[in-house]
Amino acid sequence: LDKWCTENVDGVDIVVGEGGEVVMLNLAWQANQAVADRLVRAVRTNRTVYAGLSASTMVCAKSMEMTREIQPGWIEAFAANKKYLSNNHF
């Protein structure tokens, strides 16, 4: 995973997300914390630009509340256990 992140996150100028279904994409983002950490670090240190379309932009936002796509109970149904998550991204 470290080699993949070095080649595909650290070693590129831009990472582009293509959209998708927001709840499943959020689950994938949460399940891949090591990749998420590397991408956030690369963006925050101005080494990489992240460009997203639709859902791939939404999952990188601090909150999706304004979209009204996420209703009460959805986050809990699709979220990982809090002991596996970090707040380092936001």
XYZ file of C-alpha atoms in Angstrom:
90
model
C 0.000 0.000 0.000
C 2.844 2.375 0.785
C 4.369 1.832 -2.664
C 0.988 2.389 -4.340
C 0.402 5.613 -2.379
C 3.898 6.851 -3.257
C 3.292 6.255 -6.975
C -0.386 7.256 -7.212
C -0.800 9.969 -4.589
C 2.587 11.436 -3.676
C 4.014 11.151 -7.180
C 1.273 12.953 -9.134
C 0.280 16.565 -9.676
C -3.484 15.979 -9.715
C -5.888 13.314 -8.468
C -9.337 13.333 -10.075
C -12.434 11.743 -8.549
C -15.108 10.747 -11.042
C -18.233 10.921 -8.902
C -20.487 8.013 -8.031
C -22.928 7.194 -5.278
C -22.154 9.423 -2.299
C -22.899 6.965 0.524
C -20.838 4.151 -0.986
C -18.018 6.531 -1.882
C -18.002 7.844 1.696
C -17.811 4.256 2.964
C -14.859 3.581 0.635
C -13.152 6.797 1.852
C -13.613 5.709 5.486
C -12.480 2.136 4.812
C -9.253 3.332 3.169
C -7.881 5.628 5.862
C -4.252 5.079 4.848
C -4.940 6.311 1.310
C -7.127 9.143 2.631
C -4.356 10.262 5.000
C -1.802 10.375 2.190
C -4.138 12.253 -0.152
C -5.090 14.830 2.469
C -1.428 15.364 3.383
C -0.424 15.746 -0.281
C -3.181 18.314 -0.885
C -2.529 20.285 2.304
C 1.194 20.526 1.550
C 0.429 21.782 -1.983
C 2.100 18.827 -3.715
C -1.115 17.471 -5.247
C -4.406 18.978 -6.398
C -7.618 17.042 -5.822
C -10.415 17.664 -8.330
C -13.732 15.933 -7.900
C -17.021 15.654 -9.709
C -20.313 15.263 -7.871
C -20.031 12.632 -5.117
C -16.237 12.593 -5.182
C -16.332 16.270 -4.229
C -19.023 15.746 -1.596
C -17.105 13.075 0.332
C -14.160 15.461 0.691
C -16.308 18.199 2.186
C -16.508 18.793 5.913
C -20.283 18.318 5.796
C -22.863 17.069 3.287
C -25.852 18.417 5.203
C -26.838 21.037 2.635
C -27.267 18.455 -0.137
C -30.227 16.817 1.627
C -29.043 13.482 0.199
C -27.977 12.324 3.646
C -30.988 11.770 5.887
C -31.040 10.969 9.634
C -29.667 7.491 10.238
C -27.802 7.163 6.921
C -24.411 8.117 8.322
C -24.770 5.645 11.186
C -25.834 2.889 8.780
C -22.833 3.347 6.481
C -20.141 4.675 8.840
C -17.219 2.741 10.209
C -16.879 2.284 13.946
C -15.477 5.493 15.496
C -12.476 3.658 16.918
C -11.261 3.141 13.328
C -11.726 6.742 12.219
C -9.642 9.860 12.644
C -10.516 13.551 12.470
C -7.186 14.450 10.880
C -8.818 15.273 7.547
C -11.165 18.048 8.663
